[in-house]
mmCIF file of C-alpha atoms in Angstrom:
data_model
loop_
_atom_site.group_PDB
_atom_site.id
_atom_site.type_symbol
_atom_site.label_atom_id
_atom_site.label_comp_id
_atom_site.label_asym_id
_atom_site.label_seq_id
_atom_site.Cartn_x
_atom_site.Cartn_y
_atom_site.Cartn_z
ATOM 1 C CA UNK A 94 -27.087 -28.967 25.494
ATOM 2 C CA UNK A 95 -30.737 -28.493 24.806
ATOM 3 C CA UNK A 96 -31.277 -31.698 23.220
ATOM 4 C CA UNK A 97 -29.862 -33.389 25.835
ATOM 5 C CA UNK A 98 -31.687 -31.829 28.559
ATOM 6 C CA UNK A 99 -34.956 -32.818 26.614
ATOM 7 C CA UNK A 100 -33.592 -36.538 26.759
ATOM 8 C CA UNK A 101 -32.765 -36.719 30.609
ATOM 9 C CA UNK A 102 -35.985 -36.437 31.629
ATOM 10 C CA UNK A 103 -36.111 -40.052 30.402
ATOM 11 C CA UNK A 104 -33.562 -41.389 32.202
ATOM 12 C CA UNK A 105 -34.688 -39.985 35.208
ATOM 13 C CA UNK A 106 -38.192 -41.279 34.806
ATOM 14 C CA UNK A 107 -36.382 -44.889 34.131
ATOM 15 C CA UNK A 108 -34.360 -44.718 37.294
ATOM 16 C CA UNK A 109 -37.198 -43.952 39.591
ATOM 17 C CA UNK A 110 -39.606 -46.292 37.932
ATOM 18 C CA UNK A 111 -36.906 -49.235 38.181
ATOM 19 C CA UNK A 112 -37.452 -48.929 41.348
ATOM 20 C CA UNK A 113 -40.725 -49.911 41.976
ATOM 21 C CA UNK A 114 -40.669 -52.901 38.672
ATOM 22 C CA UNK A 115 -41.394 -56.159 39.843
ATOM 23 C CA UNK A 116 -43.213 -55.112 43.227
ATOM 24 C CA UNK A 117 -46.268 -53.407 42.026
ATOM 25 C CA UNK A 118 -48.646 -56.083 43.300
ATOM 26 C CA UNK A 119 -48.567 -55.005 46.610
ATOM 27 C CA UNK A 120 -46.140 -56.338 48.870
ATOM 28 C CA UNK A 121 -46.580 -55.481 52.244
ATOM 29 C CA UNK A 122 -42.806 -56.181 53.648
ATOM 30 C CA UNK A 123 -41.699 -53.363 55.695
ATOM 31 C CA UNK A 124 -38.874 -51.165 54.565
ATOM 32 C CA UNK A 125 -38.842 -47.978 57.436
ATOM 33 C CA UNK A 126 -39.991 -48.315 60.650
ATOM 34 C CA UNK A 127 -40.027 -44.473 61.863
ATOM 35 C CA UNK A 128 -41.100 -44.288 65.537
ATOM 36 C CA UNK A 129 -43.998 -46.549 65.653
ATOM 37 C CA UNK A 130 -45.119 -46.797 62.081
ATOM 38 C CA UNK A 131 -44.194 -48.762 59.544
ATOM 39 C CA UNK A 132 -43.367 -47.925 56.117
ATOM 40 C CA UNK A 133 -44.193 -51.121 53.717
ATOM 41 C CA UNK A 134 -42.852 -51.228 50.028
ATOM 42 C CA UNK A 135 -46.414 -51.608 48.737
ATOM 43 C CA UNK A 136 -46.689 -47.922 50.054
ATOM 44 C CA UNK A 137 -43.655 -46.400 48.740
ATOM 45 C CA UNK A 138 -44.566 -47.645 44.995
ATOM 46 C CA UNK A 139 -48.124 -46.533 45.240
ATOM 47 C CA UNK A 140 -46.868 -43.217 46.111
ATOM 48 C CA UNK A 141 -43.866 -42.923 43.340
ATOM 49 C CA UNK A 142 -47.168 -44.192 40.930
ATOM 50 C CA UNK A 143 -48.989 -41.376 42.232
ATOM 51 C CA UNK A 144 -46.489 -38.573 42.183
ATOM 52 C CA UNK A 145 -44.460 -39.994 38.797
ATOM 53 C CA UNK A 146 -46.860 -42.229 37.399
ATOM 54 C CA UNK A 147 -48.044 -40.490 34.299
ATOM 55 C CA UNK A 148 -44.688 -39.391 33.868
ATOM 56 C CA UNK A 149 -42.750 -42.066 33.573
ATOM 57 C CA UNK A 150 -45.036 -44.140 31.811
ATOM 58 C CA UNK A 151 -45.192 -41.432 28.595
ATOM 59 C CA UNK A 152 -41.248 -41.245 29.475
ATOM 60 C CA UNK A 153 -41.597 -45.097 28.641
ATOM 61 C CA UNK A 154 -43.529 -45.339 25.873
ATOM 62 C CA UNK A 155 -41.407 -42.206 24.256
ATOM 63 C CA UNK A 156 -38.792 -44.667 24.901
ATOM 64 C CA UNK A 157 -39.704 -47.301 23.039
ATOM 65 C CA UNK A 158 -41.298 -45.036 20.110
ATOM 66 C CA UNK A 159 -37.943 -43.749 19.259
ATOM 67 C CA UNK A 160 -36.232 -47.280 19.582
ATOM 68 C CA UNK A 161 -38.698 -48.902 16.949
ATOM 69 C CA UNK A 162 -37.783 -45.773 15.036
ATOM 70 C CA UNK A 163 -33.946 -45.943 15.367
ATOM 71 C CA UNK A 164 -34.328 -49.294 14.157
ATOM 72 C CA UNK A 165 -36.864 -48.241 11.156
ATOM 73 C CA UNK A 166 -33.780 -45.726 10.200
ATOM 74 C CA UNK A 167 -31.163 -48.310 10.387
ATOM 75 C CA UNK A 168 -29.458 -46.478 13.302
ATOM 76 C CA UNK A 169 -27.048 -49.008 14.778
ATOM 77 C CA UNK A 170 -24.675 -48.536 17.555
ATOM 78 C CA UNK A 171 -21.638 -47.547 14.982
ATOM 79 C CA UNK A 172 -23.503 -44.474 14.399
ATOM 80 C CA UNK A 173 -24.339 -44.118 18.041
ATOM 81 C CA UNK A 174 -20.198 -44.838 18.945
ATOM 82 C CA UNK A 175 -19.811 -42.101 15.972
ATOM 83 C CA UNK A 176 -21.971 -39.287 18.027
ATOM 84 C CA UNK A 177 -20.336 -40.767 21.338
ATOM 85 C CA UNK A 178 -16.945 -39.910 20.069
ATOM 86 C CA UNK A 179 -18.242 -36.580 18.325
ATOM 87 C CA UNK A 180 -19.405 -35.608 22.025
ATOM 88 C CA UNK A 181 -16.682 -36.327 23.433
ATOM 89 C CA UNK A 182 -13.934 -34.550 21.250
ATOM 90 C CA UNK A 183 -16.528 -31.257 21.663
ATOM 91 C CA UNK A 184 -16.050 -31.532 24.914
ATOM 92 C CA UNK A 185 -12.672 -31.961 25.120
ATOM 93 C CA UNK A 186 -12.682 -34.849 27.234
ATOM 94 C CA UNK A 187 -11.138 -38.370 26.014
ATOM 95 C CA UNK A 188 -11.804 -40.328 29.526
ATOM 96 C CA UNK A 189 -15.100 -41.781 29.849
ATOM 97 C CA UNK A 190 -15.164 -41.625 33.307
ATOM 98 C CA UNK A 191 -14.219 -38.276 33.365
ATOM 99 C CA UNK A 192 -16.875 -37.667 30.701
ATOM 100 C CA UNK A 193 -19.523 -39.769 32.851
ATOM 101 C CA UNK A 194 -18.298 -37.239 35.790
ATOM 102 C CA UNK A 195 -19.122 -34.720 33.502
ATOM 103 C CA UNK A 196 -22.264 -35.870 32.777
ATOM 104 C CA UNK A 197 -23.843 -36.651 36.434
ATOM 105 C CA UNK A 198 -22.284 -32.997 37.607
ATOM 106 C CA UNK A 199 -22.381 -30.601 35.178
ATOM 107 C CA UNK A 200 -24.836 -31.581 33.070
ATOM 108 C CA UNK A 201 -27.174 -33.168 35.790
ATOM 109 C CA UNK A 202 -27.812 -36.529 33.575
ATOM 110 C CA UNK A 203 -28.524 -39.591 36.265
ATOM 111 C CA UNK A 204 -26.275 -41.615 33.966
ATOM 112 C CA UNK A 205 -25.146 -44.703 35.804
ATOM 113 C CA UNK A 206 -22.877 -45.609 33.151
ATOM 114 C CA UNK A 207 -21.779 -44.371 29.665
ATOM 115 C CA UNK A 208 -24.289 -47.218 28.216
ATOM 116 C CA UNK A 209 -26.835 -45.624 29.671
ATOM 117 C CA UNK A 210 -25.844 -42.136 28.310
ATOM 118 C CA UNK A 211 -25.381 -44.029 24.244
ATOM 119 C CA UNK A 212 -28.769 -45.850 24.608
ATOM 120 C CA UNK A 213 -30.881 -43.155 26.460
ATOM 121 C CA UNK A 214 -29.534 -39.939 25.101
ATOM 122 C CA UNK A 215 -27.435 -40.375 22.005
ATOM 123 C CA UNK A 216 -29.584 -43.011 20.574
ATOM 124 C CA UNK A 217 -33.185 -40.483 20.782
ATOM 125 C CA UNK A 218 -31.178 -37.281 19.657
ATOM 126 C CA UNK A 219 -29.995 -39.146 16.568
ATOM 127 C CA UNK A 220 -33.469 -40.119 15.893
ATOM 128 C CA UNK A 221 -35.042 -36.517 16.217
ATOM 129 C CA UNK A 222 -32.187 -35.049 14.650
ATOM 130 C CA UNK A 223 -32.592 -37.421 11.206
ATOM 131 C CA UNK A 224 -36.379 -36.912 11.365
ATOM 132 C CA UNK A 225 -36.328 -33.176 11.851
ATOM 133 C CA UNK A 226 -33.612 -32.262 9.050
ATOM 134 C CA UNK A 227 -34.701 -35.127 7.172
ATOM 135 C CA UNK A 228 -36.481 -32.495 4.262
ATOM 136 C CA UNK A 229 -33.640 -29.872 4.500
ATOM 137 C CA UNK A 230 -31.517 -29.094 1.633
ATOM 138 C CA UNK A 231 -28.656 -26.679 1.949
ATOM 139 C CA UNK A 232 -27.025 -25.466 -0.995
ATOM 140 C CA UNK A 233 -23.351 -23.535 -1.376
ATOM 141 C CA UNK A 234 -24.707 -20.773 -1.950
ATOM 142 C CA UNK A 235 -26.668 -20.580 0.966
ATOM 143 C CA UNK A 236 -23.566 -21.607 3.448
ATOM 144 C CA UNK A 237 -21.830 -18.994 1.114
ATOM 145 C CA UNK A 238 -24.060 -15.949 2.269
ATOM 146 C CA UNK A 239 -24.345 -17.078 6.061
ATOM 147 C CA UNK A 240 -20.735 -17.048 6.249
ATOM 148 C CA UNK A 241 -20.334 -13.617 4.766
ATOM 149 C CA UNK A 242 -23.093 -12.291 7.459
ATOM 150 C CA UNK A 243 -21.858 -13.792 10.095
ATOM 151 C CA UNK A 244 -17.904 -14.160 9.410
ATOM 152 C CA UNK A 245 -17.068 -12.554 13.077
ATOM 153 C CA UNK A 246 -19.564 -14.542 15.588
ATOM 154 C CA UNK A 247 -18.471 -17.872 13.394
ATOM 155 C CA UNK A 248 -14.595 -17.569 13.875
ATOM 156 C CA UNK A 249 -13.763 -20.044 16.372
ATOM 157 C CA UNK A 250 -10.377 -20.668 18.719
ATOM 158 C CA UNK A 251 -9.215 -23.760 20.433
ATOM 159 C CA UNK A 252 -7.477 -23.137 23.501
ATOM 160 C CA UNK A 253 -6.140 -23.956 26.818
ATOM 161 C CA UNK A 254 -5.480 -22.247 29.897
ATOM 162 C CA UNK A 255 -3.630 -22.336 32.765
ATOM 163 C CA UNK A 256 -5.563 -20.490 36.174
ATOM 164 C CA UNK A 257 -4.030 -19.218 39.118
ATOM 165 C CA UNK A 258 -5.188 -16.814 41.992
ATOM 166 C CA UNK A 259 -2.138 -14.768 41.985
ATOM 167 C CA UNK A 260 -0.317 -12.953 39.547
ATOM 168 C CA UNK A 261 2.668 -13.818 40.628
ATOM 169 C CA UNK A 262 2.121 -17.354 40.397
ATOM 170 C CA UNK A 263 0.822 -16.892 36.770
ATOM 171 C CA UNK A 264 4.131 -15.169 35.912
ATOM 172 C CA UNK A 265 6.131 -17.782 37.181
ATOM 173 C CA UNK A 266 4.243 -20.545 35.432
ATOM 174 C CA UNK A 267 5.258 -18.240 31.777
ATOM 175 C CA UNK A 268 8.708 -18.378 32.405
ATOM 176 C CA UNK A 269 8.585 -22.293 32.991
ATOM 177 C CA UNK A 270 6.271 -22.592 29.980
ATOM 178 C CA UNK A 271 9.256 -20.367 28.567
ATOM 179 C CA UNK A 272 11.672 -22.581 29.518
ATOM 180 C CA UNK A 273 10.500 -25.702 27.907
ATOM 181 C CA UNK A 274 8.264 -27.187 30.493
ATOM 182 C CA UNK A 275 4.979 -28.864 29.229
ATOM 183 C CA UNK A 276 1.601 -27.169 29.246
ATOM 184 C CA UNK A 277 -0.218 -30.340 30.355
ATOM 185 C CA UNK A 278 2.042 -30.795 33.077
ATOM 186 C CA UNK A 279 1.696 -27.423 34.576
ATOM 187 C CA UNK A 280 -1.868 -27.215 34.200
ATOM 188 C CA UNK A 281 -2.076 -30.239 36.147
ATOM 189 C CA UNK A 282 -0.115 -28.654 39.203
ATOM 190 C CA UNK A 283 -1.248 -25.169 38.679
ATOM 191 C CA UNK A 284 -4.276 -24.782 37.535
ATOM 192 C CA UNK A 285 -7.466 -24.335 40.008
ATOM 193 C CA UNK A 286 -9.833 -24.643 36.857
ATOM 194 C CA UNK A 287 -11.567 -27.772 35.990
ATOM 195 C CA UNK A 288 -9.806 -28.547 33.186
ATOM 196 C CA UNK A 289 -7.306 -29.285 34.590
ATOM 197 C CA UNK A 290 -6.760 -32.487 34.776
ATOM 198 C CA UNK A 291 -7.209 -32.467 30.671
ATOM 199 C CA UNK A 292 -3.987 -30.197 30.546
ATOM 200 C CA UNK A 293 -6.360 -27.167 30.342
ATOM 201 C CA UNK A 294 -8.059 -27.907 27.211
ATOM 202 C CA UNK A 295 -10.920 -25.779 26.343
ATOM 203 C CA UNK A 296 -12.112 -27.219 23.129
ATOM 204 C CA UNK A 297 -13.708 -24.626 20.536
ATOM 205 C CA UNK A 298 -15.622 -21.768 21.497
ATOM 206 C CA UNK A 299 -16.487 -18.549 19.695
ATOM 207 C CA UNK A 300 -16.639 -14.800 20.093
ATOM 208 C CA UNK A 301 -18.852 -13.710 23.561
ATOM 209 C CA UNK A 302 -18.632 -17.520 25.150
ATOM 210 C CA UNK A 303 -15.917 -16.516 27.446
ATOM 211 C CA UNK A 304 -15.536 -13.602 29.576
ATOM 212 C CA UNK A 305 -14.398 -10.285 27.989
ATOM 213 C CA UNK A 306 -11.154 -9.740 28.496
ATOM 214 C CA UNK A 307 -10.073 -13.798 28.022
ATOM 215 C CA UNK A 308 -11.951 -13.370 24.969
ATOM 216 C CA UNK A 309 -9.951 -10.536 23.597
ATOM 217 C CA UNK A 310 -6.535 -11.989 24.544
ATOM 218 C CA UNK A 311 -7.294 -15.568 22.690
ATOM 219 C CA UNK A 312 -9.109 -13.877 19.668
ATOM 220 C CA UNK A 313 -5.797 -11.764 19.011
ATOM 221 C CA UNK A 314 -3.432 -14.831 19.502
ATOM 222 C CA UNK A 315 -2.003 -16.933 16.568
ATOM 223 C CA UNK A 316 -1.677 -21.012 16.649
ATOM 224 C CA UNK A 317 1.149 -21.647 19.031
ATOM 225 C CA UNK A 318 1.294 -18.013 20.705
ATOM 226 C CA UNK A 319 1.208 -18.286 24.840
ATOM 227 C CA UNK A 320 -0.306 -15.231 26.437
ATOM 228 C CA UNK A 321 0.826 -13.087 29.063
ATOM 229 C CA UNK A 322 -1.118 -13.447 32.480
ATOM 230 C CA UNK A 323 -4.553 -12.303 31.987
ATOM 231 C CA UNK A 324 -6.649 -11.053 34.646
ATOM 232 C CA UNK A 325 -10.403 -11.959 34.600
ATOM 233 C CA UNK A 326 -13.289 -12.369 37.805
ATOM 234 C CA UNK A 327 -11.611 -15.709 38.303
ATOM 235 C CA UNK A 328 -8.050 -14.880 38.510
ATOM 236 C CA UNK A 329 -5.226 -14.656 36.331
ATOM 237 C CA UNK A 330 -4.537 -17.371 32.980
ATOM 238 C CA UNK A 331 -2.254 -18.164 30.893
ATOM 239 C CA UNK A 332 -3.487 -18.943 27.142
ATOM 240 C CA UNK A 333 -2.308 -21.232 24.607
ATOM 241 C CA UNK A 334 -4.240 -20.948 21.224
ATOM 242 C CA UNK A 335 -4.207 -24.255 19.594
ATOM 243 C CA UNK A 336 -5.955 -23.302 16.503
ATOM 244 C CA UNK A 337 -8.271 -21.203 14.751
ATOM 245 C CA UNK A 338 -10.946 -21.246 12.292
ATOM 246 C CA UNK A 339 -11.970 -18.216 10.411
ATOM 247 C CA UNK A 340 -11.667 -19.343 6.346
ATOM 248 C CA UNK A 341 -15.413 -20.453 5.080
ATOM 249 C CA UNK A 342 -13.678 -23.555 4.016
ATOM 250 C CA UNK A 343 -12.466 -24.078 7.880
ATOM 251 C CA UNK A 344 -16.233 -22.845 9.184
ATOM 252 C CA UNK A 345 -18.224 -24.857 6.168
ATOM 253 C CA UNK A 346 -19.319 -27.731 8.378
ATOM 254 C CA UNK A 347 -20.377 -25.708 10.952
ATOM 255 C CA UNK A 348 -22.411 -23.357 8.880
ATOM 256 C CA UNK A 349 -24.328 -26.473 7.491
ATOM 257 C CA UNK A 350 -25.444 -27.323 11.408
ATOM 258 C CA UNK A 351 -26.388 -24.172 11.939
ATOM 259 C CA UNK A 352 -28.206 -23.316 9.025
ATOM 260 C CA UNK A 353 -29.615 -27.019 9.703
ATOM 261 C CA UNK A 354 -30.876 -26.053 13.146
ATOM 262 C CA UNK A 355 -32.553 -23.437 11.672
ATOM 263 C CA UNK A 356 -34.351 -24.951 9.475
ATOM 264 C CA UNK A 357 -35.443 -27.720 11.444
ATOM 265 C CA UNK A 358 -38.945 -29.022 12.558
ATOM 266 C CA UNK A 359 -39.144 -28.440 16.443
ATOM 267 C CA UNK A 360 -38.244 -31.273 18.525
ATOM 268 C CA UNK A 361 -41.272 -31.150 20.330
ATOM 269 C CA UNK A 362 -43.143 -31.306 16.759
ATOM 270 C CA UNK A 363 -41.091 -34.507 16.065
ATOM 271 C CA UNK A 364 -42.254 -35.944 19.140
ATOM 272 C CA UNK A 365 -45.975 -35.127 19.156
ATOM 273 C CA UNK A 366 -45.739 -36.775 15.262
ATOM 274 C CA UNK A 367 -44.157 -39.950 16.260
ATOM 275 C CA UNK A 368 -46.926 -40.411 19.074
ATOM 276 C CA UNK A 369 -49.843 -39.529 16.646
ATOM 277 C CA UNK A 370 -48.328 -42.154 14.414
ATOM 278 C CA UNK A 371 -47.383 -45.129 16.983
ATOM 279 C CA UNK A 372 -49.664 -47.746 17.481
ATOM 280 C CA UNK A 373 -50.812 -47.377 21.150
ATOM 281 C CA UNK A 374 -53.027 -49.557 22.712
ATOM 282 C CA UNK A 375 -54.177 -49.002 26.058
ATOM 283 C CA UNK A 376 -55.126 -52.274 27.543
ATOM 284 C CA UNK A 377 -55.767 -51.076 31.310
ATOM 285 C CA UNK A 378 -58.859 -48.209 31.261
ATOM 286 C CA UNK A 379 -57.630 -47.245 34.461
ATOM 287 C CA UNK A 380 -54.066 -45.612 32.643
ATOM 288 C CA UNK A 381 -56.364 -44.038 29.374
ATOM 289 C CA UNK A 382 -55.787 -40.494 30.585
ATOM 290 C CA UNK A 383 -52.500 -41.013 31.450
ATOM 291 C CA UNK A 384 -51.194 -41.163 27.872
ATOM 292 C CA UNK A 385 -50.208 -38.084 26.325
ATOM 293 C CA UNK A 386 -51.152 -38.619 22.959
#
């Protein structure tokens, strides 16, 4: 989620600034009255320009840098739909509001619809991400010897879980499971976890992402197996391992992003470049130190 953290600072400079568009020139219409003073609109934008000013502005101008570039690299909104639908099977979530949800809460992202998340997120990080790997080659070999280093922390198990406070209440939701009853349909009556509405589904994670002793019991399950109630800080679950990946040919495409990400140049180095190359032209003195260049 790094990358995407980098990119939200843009839409929340966007938001705040759209705000103010249009009314710059100083109109003097109240908005507040608070006791005896009035509060005009003229005065509210002057003070957004002088507390988010220089921010939004290089928030801008980053914004349309990396537009002229997605369009210099051909990036059209197949690829973005491509990463959109990547993002969301990572995540495990095939809603979009539920992913948009996702987005405003967990992720903070001021997202006011999941346009706004393709065009001000997606579109950027496929930008830095084909300019910073852009001179990377990665050859068998290589994925070949990073696998055999790293074969434990790269195996990988898709599950889902069922949570309950009890024990008792975990047991009773095995022998249903037992008896033929759906895992998707429990979960959703069950479960206090927020997956559940998405029948539990935790997507992929590897070894260490989840806490000890749910890690042990779904790294020692086979495709199919249902767990016994297992008792963690946050209650008891029942796990379903979906599948696993611990062949290189299974972990191949992952090694390559990794070994990627690695190798690539900084995003912040990507960023500073595309600056030093764009053609900015400052037209008001008054805003000269303003751009970060």
């Amino acid at each position: 989620m790094k990358k995407l953290l980098l990119t939200a600072g843009w839409v929340t400079g966007l938001l705040v600034i759209s705000a103010c568009s249009g009314e710059e020139t100083g109109n003097e219409s109240t908005i507040v009255n608070v006791n005896e003073t009035s509060i005009t609109e003229a005065e509210f934008v002057a003070a957004l320009k002088d507390r988010y000013g220089e921010q939004i502005l290089n928030e801008m101008v980053q914004k349309t840098i990396f537009n002229d570039q997605a369009d210099q690299l051909n990036i059209d909104s197949d690829q973005v739909e491509e990463e959109f639908q990547s993002f969301k099977q990572n995540y495990g979530v095939e809603d979009d509001e539920q992913l948009l949800t996702m987005l405003q809460t967990q992720f903070q992202l001021p997202v006011d619809s999941i346009e706004d998340f393709k065009n001000d997120v997606l579109k950027p990080q496929l930008v830095l991400r084909e300019i910073s790997e852009k001179d990377i080659e990665i050859t068998d070999k290589d994925k070949q010897t990073y696998y055999e280093d790293n074969k434990e922390d790269l195996e990988a198990v898709s599950a889902r879980h069922i949570l309950v406070e009890k024990e008792e209440t975990a047991v009773e939701v095995k022998e249903k499971l037992e008896s033929g009853e759906e895992f998707e349909t429990l979960a959703e009556e069950y479960s206090t976890d927020g997956t559940a509405s998405e029948g539990g589904d935790l997507g992929y994670f590897n070894r260490g992402q989840m806490v000890e002793a749910f890690d042990e019991a779904a790294f020692q399950m086979s495709p199919g197996e249902i767990s016994e109630p297992v008792e963690t800080e946050f209650g008891f679950h029942i796990i379903e391992v979906l599948d696993t990946k611990t062949s290189y040919e299974a972990l191949e495409s992952d090694i390559e992003d990794v070994l990627k990400e690695e190798q690539a140049t900084p995003e912040n180095e990507v960023i500073q470049e595309l600056m030093d190359k764009a053609n900015i032209n400052i037209e008001e003195s008054s805003y000269e130190d303003w751009i970060q260049t």
